[in-house]
CSV table of C-alpha atoms in Angstrom, one decimal:
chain,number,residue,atom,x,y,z
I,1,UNK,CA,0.0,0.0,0.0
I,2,UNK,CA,1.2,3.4,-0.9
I,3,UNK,CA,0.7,6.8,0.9
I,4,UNK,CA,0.8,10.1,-0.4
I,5,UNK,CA,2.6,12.3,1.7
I,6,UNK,CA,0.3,15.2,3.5
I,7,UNK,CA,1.0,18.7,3.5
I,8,UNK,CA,2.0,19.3,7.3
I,9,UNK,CA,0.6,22.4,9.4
I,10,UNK,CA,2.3,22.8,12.7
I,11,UNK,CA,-1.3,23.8,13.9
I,12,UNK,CA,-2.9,20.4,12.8
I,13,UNK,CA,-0.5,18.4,14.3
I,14,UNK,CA,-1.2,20.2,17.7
I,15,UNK,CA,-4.4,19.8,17.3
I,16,UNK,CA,-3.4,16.3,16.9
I,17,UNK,CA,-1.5,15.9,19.9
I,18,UNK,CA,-4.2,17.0,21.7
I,19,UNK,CA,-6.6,14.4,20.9
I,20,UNK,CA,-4.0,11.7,21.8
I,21,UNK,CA,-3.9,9.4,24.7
I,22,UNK,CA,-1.4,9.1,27.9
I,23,UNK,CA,0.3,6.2,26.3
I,24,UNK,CA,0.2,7.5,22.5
I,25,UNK,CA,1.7,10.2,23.1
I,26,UNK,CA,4.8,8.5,25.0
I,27,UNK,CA,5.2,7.0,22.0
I,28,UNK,CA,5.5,10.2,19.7
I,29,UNK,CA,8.0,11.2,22.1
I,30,UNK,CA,10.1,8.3,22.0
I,31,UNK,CA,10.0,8.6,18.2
I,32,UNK,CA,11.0,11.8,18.7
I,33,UNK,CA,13.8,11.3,20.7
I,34,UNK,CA,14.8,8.7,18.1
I,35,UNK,CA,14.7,11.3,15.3
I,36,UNK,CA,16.7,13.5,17.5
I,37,UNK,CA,19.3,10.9,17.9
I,38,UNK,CA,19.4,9.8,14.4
I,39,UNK,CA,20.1,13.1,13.3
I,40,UNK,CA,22.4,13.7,15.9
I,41,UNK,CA,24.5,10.0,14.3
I,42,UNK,CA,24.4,11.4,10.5
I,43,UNK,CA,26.3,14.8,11.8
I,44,UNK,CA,29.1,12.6,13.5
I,45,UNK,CA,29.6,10.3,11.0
I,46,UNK,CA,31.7,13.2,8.5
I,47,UNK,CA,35.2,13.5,8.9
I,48,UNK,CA,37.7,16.0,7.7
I,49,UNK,CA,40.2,14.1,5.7
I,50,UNK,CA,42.6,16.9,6.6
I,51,UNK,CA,41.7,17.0,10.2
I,52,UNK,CA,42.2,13.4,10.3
I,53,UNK,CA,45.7,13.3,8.4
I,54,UNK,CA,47.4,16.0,10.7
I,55,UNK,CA,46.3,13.5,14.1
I,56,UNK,CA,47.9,10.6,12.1
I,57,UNK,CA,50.6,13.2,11.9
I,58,UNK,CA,50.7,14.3,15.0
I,59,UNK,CA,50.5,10.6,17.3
I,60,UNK,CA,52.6,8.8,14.6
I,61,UNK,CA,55.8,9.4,16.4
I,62,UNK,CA,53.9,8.3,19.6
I,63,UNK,CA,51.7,5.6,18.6
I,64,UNK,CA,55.4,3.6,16.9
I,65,UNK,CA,57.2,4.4,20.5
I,66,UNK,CA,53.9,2.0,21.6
I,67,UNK,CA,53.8,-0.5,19.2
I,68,UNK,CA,58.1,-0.3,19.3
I,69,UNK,CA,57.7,-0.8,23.4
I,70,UNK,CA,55.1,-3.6,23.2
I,71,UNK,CA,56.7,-5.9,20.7
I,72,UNK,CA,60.0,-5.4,23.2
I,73,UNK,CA,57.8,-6.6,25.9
I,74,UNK,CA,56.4,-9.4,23.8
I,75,UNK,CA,59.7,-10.6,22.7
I,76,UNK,CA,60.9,-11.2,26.3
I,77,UNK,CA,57.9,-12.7,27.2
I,78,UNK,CA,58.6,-15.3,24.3
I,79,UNK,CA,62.5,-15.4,25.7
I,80,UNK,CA,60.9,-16.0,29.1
I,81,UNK,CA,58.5,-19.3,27.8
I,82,UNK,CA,61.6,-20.9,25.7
C-alpha cells in the first residue's frame, strides 16, 4: 500500500497531539527522541580528511614508541617461555 505524503501544518499536528492518549503520546515522544538521535548520528559520521591526516601526523611518532615498546615486551615474554 502506498501513501501520499500530507501537506504538514504545525497547527494540525497540535491539534493532533491533543486528541491523543497518555500512552500514544509517550510514543511520539520516544520517536522523537529517536529522530533526534538519528540526526544527531548522520552529523558525527563526517570527517575532515585533513583534520584526520594532521592526528595521524601528530600521534605517529607516539603511537610507533607503543607498538616499538610492546613488541620489546612481547619478545621477552617469548625469551621467558623458551
Amino acid at each position: 500500500m502506498f501513501f501520499l505524503p500530507m501537506p504538514v501544518s504545525t497547527e494540525a499536528l497540535k491539534q493532533d497531539l491533543d486528541r491523543l492518549t497518555h500512552n500514544q503520546l509517550q510514543q511520539v515522544a520516544d520517536f522523537i527522541a529517536f529522530l533526534k538521535f538519528r540526526n544527531q548520528r548522520r552529523h558525527r559520521a563526517v570527517l575532515d580528511p585533513v583534520q584526520l591526516a594532521d592526528l595521524f601526523a601528530e600521534f605517529a611518532d607516539e603511537d610507533r614508541a607503543f607498538a616499538e615498546a610492546g613488541m620489546s615486551d612481547y619478545a621477552v615474554m617469548l625469551h621467558q617461555e623458551d
